[in-house]
Coordinates of C-alpha atoms in Angstrom, one line a residue:
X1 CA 0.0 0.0 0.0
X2 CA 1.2 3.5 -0.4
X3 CA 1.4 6.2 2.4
X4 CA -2.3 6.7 3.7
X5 CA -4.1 10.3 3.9
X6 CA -4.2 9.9 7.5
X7 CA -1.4 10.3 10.1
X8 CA 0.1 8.1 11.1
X9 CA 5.5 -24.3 -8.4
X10 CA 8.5 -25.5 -7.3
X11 CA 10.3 -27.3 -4.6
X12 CA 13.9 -27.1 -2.4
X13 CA 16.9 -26.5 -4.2
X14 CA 17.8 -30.1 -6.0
X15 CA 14.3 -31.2 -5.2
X16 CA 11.6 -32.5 -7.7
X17 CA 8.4 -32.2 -7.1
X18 CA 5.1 -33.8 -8.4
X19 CA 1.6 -33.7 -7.4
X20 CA 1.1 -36.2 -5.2
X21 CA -2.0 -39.0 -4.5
X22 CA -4.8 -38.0 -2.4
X23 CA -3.5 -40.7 0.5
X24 CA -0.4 -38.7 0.4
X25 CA -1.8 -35.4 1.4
X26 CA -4.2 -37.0 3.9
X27 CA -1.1 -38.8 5.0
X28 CA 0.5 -35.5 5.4
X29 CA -2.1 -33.6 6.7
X30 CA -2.7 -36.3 9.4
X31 CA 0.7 -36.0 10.3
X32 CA 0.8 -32.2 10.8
X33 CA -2.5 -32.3 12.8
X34 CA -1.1 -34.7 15.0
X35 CA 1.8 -32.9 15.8
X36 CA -0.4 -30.3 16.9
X37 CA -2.5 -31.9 18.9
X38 CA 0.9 -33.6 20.6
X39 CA 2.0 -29.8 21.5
X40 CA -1.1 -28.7 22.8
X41 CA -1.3 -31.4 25.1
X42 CA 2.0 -31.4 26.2
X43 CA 3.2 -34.8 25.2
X44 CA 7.3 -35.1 24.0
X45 CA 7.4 -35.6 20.3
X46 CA 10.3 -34.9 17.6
X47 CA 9.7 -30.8 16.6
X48 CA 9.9 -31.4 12.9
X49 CA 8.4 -34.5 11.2
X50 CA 9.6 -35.2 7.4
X51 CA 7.0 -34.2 4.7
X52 CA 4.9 -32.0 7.5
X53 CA 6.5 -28.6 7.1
X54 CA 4.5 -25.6 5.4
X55 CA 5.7 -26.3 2.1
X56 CA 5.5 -30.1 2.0
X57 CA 1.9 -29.7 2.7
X58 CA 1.0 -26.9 0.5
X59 CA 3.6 -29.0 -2.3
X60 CA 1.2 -32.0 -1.8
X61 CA -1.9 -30.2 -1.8
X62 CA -1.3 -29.3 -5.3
X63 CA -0.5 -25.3 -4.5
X64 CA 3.4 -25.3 -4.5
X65 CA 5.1 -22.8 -2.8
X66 CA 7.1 -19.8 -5.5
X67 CA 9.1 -18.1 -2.0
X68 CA 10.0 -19.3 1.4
X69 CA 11.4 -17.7 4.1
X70 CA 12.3 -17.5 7.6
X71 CA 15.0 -16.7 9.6
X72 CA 14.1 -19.0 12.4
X73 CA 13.2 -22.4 10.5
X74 CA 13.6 -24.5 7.3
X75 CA 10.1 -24.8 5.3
X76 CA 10.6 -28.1 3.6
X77 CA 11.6 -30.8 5.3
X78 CA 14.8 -31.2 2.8
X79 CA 16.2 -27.9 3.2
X80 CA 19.5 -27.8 4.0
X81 CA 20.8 -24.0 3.0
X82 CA 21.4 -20.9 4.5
X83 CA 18.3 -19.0 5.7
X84 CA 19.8 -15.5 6.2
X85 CA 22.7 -13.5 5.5
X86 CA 24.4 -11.3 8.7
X87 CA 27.2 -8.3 8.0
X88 CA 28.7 -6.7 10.4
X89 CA 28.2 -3.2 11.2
X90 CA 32.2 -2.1 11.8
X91 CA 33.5 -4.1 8.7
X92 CA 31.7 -5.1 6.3
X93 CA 32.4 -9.2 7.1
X94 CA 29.5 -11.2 6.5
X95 CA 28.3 -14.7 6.8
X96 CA 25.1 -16.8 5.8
X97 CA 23.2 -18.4 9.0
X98 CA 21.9 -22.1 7.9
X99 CA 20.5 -24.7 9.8
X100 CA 21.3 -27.3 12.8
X101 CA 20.2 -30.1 10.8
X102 CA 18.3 -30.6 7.7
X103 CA 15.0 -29.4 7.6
X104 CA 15.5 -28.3 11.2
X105 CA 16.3 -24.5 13.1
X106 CA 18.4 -21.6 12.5
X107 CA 22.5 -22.1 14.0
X108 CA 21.6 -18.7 16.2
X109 CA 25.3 -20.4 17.8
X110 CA 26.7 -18.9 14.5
X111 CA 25.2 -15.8 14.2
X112 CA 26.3 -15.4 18.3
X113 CA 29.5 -16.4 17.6
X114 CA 30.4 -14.4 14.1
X115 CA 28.3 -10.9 15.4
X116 CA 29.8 -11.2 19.5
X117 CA 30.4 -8.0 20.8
X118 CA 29.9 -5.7 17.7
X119 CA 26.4 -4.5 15.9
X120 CA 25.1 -6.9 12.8
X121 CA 22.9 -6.4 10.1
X122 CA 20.5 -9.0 8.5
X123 CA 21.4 -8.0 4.6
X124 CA 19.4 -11.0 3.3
X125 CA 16.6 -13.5 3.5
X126 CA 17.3 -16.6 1.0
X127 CA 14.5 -18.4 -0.5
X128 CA 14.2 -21.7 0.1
X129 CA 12.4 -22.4 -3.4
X130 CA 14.5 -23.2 -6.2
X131 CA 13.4 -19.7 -7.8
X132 CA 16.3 -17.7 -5.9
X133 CA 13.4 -15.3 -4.7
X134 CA 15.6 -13.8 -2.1
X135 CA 14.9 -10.5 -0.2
X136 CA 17.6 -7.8 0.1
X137 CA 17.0 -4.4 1.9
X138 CA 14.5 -2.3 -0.8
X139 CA 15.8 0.6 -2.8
X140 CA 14.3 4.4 -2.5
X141 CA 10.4 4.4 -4.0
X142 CA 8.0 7.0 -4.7
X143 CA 6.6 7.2 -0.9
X144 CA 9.4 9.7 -0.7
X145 CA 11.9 7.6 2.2
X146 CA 15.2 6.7 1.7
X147 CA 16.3 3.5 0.9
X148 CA 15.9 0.7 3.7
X149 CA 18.2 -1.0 5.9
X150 CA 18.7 -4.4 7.2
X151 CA 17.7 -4.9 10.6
X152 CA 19.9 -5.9 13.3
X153 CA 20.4 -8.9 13.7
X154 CA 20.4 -9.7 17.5
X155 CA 17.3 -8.0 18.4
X156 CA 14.9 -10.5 18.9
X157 CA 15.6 -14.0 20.2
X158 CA 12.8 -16.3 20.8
X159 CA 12.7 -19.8 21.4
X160 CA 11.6 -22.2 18.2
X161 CA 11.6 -26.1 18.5
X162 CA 13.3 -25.5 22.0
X163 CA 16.3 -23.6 20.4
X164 CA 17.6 -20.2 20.0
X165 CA 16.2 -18.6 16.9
X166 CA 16.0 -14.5 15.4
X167 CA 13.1 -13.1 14.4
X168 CA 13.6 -10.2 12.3
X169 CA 12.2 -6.9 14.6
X170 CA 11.1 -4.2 11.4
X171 CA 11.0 -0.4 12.7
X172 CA 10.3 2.5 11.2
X173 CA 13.3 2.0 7.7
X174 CA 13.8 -1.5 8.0
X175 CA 12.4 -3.3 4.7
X176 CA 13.0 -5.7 2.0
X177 CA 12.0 -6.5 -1.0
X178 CA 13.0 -8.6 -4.4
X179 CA 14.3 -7.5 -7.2
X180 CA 11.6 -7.0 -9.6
X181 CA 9.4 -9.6 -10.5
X182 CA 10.0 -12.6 -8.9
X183 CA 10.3 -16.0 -10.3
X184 CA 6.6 -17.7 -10.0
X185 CA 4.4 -15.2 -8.3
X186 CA 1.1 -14.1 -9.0
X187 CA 1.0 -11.8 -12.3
X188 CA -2.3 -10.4 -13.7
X189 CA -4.9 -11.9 -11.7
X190 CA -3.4 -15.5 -11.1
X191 CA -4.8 -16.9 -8.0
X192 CA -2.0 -17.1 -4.8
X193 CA -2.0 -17.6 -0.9
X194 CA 0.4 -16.2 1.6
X195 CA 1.0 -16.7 5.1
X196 CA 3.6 -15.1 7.5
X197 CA 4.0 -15.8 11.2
X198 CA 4.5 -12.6 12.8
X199 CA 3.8 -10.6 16.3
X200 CA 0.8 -9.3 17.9
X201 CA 2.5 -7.2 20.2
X202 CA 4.8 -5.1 18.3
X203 CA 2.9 -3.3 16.1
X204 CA 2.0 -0.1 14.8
X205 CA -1.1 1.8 12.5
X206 CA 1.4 3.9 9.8
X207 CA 1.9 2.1 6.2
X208 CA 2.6 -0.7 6.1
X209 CA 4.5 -3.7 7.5
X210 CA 3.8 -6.3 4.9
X211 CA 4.8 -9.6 3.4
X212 CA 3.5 -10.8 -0.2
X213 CA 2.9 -9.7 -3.8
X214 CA 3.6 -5.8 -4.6
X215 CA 4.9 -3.8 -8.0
X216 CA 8.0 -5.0 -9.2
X217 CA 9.6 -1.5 -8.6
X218 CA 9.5 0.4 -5.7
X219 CA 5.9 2.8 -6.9
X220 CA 2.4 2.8 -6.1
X221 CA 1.0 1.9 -9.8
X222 CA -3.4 1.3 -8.9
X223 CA -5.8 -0.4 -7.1
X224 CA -5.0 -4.3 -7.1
X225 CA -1.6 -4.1 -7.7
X226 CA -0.9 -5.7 -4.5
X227 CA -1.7 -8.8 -3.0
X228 CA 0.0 -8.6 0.7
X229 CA -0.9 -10.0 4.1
X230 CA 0.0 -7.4 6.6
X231 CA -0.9 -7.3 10.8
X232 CA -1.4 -4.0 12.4
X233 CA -3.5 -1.2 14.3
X234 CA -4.6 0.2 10.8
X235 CA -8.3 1.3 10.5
X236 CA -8.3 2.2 7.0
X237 CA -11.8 2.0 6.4
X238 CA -14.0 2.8 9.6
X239 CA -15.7 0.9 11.2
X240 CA -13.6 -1.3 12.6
X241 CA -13.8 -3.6 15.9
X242 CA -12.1 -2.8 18.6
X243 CA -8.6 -1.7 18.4
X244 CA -6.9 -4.2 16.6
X245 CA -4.4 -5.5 15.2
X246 CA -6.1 -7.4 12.4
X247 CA -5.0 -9.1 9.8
X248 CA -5.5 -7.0 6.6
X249 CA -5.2 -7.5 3.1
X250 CA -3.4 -4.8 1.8
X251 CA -4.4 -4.6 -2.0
X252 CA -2.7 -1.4 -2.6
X253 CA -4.9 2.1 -1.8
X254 CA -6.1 0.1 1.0
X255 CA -5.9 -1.8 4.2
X256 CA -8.9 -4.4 3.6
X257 CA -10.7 -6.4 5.9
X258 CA -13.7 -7.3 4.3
X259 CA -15.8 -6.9 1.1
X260 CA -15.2 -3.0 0.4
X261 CA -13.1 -2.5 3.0
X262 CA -14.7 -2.4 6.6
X263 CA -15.3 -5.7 8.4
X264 CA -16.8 -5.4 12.1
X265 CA -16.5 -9.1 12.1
X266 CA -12.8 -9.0 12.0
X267 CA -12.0 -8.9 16.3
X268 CA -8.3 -8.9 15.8
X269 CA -5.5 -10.9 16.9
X270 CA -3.1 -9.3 19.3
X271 CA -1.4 -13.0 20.8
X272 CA 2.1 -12.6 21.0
X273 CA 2.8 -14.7 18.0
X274 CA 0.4 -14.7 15.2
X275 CA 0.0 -16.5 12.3
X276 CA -1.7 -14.2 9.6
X277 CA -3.5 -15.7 6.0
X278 CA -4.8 -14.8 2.8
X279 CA -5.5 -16.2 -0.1
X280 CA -7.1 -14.6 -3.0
X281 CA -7.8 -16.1 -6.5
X282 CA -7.5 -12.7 -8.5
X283 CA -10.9 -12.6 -10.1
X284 CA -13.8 -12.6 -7.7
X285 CA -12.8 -13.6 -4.0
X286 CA -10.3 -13.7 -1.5
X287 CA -10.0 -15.0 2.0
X288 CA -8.4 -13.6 5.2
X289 CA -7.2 -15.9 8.7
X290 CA -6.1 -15.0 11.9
X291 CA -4.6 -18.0 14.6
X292 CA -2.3 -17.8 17.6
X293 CA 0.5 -19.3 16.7
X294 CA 1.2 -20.8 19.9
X295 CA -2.1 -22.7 20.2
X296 CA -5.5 -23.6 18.3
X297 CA -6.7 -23.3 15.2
X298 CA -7.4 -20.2 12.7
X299 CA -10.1 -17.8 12.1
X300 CA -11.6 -16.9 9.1
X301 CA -12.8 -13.3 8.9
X302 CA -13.4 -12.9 5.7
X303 CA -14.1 -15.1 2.9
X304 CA -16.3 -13.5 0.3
X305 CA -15.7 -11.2 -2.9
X306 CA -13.4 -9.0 -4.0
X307 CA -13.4 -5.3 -3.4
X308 CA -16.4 -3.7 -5.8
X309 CA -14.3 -0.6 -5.8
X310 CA -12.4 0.1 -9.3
X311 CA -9.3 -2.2 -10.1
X312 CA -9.9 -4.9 -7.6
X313 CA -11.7 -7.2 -10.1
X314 CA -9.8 -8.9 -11.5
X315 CA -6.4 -8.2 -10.0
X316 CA -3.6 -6.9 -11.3
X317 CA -0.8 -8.1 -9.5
X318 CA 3.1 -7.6 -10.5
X319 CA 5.0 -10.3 -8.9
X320 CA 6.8 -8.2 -6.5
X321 CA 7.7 -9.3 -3.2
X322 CA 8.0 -7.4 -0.1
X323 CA 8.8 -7.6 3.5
X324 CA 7.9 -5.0 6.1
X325 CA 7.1 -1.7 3.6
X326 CA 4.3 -1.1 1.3
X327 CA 4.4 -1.6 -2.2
X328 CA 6.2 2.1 -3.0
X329 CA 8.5 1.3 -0.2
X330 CA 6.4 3.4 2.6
X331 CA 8.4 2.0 5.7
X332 CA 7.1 4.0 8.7
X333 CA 5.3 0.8 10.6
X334 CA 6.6 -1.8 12.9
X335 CA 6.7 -5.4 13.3
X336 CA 8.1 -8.7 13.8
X337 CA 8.5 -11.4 11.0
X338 CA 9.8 -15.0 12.2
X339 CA 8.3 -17.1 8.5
X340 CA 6.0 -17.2 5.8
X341 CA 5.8 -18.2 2.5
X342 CA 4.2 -17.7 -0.9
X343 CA 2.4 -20.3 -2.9
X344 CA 1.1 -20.9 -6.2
X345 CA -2.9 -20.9 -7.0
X346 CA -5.7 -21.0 -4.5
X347 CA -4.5 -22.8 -1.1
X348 CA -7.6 -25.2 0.4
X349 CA -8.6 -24.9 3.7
X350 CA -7.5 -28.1 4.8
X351 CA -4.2 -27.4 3.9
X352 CA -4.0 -24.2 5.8
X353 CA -5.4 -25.8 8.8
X354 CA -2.6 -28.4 8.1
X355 CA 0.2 -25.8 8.1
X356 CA -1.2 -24.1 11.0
X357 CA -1.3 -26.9 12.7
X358 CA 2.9 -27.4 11.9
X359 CA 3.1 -24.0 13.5
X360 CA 1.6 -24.9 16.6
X361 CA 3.8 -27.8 16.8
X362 CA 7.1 -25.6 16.7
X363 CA 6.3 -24.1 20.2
X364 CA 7.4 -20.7 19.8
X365 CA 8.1 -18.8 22.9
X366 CA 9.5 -15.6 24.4
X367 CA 8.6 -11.9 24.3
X368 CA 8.1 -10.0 20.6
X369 CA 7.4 -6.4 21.7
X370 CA 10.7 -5.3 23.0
X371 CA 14.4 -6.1 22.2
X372 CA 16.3 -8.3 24.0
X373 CA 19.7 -8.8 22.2
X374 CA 22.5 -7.7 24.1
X375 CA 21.9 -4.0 23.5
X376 CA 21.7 -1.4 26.7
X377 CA 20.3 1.9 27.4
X378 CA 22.5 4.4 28.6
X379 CA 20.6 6.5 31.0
X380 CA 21.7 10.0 32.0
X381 CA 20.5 13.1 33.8
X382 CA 16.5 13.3 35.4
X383 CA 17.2 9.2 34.6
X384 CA 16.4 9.8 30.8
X385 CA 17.7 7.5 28.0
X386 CA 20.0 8.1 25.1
X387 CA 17.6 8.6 22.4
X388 CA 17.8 9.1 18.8
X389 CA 15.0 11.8 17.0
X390 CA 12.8 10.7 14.4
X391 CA 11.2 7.5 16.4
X392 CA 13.6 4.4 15.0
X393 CA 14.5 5.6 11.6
X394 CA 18.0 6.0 12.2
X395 CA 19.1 8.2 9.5
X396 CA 22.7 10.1 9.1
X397 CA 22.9 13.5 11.0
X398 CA 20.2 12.5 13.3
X399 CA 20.4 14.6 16.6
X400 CA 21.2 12.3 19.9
X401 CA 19.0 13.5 22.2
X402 CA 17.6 13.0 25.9
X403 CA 14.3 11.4 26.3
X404 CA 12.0 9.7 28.3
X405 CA 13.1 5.9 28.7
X406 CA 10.4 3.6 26.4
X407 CA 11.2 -0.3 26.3
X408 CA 10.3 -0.7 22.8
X409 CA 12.1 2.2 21.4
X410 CA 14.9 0.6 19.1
X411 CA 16.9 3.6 18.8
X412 CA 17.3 3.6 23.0
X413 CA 19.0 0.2 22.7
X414 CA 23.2 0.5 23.0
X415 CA 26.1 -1.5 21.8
X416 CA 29.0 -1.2 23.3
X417 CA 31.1 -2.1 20.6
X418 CA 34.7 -3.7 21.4
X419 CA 36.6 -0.4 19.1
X420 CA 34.9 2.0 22.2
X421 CA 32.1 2.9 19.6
X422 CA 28.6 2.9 21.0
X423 CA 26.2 1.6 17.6
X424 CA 22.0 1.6 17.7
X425 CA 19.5 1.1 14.9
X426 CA 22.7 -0.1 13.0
X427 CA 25.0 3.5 13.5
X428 CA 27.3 5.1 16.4
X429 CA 27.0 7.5 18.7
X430 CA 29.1 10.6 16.6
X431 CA 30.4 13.9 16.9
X432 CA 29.5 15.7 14.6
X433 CA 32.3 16.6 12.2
X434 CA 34.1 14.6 14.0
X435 CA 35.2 17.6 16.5
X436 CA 37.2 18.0 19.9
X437 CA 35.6 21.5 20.2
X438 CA 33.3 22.4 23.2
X439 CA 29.9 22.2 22.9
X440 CA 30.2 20.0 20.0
X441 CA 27.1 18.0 19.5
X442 CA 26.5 14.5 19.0
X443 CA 24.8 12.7 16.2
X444 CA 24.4 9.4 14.5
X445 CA 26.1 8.3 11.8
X446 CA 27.6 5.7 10.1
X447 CA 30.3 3.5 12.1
X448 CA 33.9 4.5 10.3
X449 CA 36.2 4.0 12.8
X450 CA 37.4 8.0 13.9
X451 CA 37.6 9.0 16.8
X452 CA 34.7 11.3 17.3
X453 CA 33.0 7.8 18.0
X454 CA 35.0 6.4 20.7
X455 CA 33.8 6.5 24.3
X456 CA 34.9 5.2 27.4
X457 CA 33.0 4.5 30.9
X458 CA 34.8 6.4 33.9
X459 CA 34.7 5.4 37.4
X460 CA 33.0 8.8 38.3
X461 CA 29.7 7.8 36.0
X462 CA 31.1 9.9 32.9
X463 CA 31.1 8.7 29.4
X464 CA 35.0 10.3 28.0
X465 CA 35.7 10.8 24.2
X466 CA 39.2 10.4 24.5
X467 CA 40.0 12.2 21.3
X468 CA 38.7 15.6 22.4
X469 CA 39.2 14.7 26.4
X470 CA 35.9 15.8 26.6
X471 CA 32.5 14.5 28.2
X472 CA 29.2 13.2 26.9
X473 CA 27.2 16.5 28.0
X474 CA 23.5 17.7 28.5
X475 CA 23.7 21.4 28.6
X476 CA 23.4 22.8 31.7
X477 CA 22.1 20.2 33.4
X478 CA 18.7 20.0 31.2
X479 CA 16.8 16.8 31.7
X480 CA 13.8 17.6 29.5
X481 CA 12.9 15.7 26.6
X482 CA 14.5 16.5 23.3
X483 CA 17.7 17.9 24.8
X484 CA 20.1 17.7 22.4
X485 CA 23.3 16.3 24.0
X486 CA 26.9 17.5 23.0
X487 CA 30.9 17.0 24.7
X488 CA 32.0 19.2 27.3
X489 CA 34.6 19.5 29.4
X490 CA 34.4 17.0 31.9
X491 CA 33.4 18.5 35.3
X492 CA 31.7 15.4 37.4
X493 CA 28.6 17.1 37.2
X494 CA 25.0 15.2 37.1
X495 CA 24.6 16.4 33.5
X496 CA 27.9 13.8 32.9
X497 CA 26.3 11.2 34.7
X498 CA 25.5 8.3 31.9
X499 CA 25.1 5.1 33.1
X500 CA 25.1 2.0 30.4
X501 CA 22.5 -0.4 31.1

């Protein structure tokens, strides 16, 4: 979707695969089902079963899947290659993150081990398909932002199939996106079905954290160019129930929940992990499903026709793909992806309970609406925290400011980085133009290495940049909210007090 008027058929690499007998997708579906029902219950069982992951089933159910991803799981049961790519923030290394076994978890031991101590990036999300639909961070569109970033990579750990997994926590100019039309998705009114499991908790009502089908470039080009499942606080077209989030359809110009938009049935689904569906078959209907991903089954909220409104019948779709922006790259929302996955004509119910059913089995745990990587706050005078303006979006030449201290604020998370630099949302703590001068203020900007980014903790509660020999300052001792903070000759004062958390 673009900005809104109001505020704020194929198989694993080296795989072939061919429709398969009804016994087999019974057989399949049984299997996924009973996994289920073994979680919910709280009987031991294996957390992956061969042939019973999303993409077997949909596979066998005769609507393949065209683009897989996750950073937390494989999606076929014979995946074996990397899921995401991690750089690092101070030089540029990077390194793909793969799996513990086959068809098994993420090796978060990898990521730990090659991103200790120092800021990373996740630069991209591999499909598992044999179409090499992978997801980079998206280029500059017409919405009028920048391009996007990766997001860092330790933010979010969760527990997945009782191991140590990433999600991928989106903020206000994370986002990816393929380049151009991908390999096997939806074009021109061909029917498709998406799911993503995502968060409940972290999310926001500004455009547009979304996974699915958008234009192949970076621009809003009509109505039905879009075929996206997207979770958040967005009433686009009152009335809505309650206050969300729902799982919308975003069909570009529009958030939709129902026929022409508004969908009082729709209650919401704000579970910590949430497993968000639609399917639509790109001439007369479409479907959307909500579930907690931790238990039960899904809901359908809507399963009727197509938007009357001009453009939506038939659709129109481009084969993009995207991942936490709208289709012209708006990027202002929040949210937390952990897998979904794209697939090929018009998914059955049956095999969407099947897959939910998977998900269930996976037993994902931990908190999704605040980061927990090994980030810190630094808190400073009138016990206020380090913050960056402009809410998370982390630009160059940002001011570094005082604020008050908000758990899910991105930007008031702190690496201490082993060069002396402090990085957040990705950047370091800066001087700007690198001056010793009094008064000098502080910034952020990208990570090089000078020494208007080096700090050191001294036993007196002050932050030193040893360069100038001056202090991380707040003028005059202000506390209040939007103080811009600066390096001063180090007194001992309470406006030098900064305490890393």
């Amino acid at each position: 979707m673009s900005r809104p008027s109001f505020s704020v058929a194929s198989g694993p690499p080296g795989s072939t695969r061919r429709p398969a007998r009804l016994r087999a997708r019974l057989l399949s579906v049984l299997a996924a089902l009973g996994l289920a029902l073994g979680a919910l219950v709280g009987l031991p069982g294996a957390a992956q079963a061969a042939g019973s992951l999303p993409c077997d089933l949909y596979g066998d159910a005769g609507t393949p899947c065209v683009a897989a991803h996750s950073t937390v799981r494989a999606l076929f049961s014979s995946y074996n290659g990397p899921l995401y790519r991690v750089t690092r923030v101070l030089d540029g290394a990077a390194t793909d993150i793969g799996l513990l076994a086959p068809g098994g978890y993420a090796d978060a031991g990898r990521q730990d081990t090659f991103c200790g101590g120092t800021s990373c990036r996740i630069t991209r999300i591999y499909d598992q398909t044999s179409r090499h639909n992978d997801l980079n961070p998206g280029p500059a569109g017409t919405a009028g932002m920048g391009a996007d970033r990766g997001a860092d990579a330790s933010e979010l750990a969760v527990t997945a199939g009782g191991h140590k997994v990433y999600g991928i926590f989106t903020s206000p100019g994370v986002g990816y996106r393929s380049t151009g039309a991908a390999s096997g998705v939806a074009v021109n009114g061909q029917p498709e079905g998406v799911y993503m499991v995502a968060s409940g908790t972290h999310v926001g009502s500004a455009c547009c954290f979304d996974y699915g089908n958008a234009e192949s470039t970076p621009a809003d080009t009509g109505n039905g160019h879009m075929d996206a499942v997207s979770i958040a606080t967005t009433c686009y077209f009152a009335p809505c129930t309650g206050s969300g989030p729902w799982v919308e359809a975003d069909l570009e110009n529009g958030m939709f929940q129902g026929d022409n938009g508004s969908n009082t049935a729709n209650r919401g689904n704000n579970s910590t992990y949430v497993t968000a569906v639609l399917k639509n078959n790109g001439q007369t209907r479409y479907a959307l499903k909500g579930g907690n991903s931790q238990s039960g089954g899904l809901t359908t909220w809507w399963d009727g026709g197509l938007p009357t409104r001009g453009g939506y019948k038939p659709m129109h779709q481009e084969g993009g793909i995207i991942l936490g922006t709208g289709g012209d790259n708006s990027n202002w929302n929040m949210g937390t992806f952990f897998e979904g996955a794209m697939v090929a004509g018009y998914p059955s119910d049956a095999v969407e309970n099947a897959v939910q059913a998977n998900i269930v089995s996976v037993g994902y745990s931990g908190q999704t609406n605040v980061p927990n990587g090994p980030q810190g706050t630094i808190t400073g005078p009138g016990g206020k925290c380090v913050d960056v303006a402009a809410d998370d979006t982390g630009v160059n030449g940002a001011a570094v400011q005082l604020w008050d201290c908000q758990s899910y604020a991105e930007d008031q998370h702190w690496t201490h980085n082993p060069d002396g630099s402090l990085s957040t949302i990705s950047r370091c703590l800066d001087v700007v133009g690198n001056s010793s001068a009094n008064d000098a203020k502080l910034e952020l900007y990208d990570c090089n290495g000078v020494g208007g980014q080096k700090w050191v903790q001294q036993a007196d509660g002050s932050l030193r940049n040893p360069q100038s020999g001056r202090c991380l300052d707040a003028p005059g001792g202000a506390t209040g909210n939007g103080t811009r903070l600066q390096i001063h000759d180090c007194d001992g004062s309470a406006a030098q007090k900064f305490a890393l958390g």
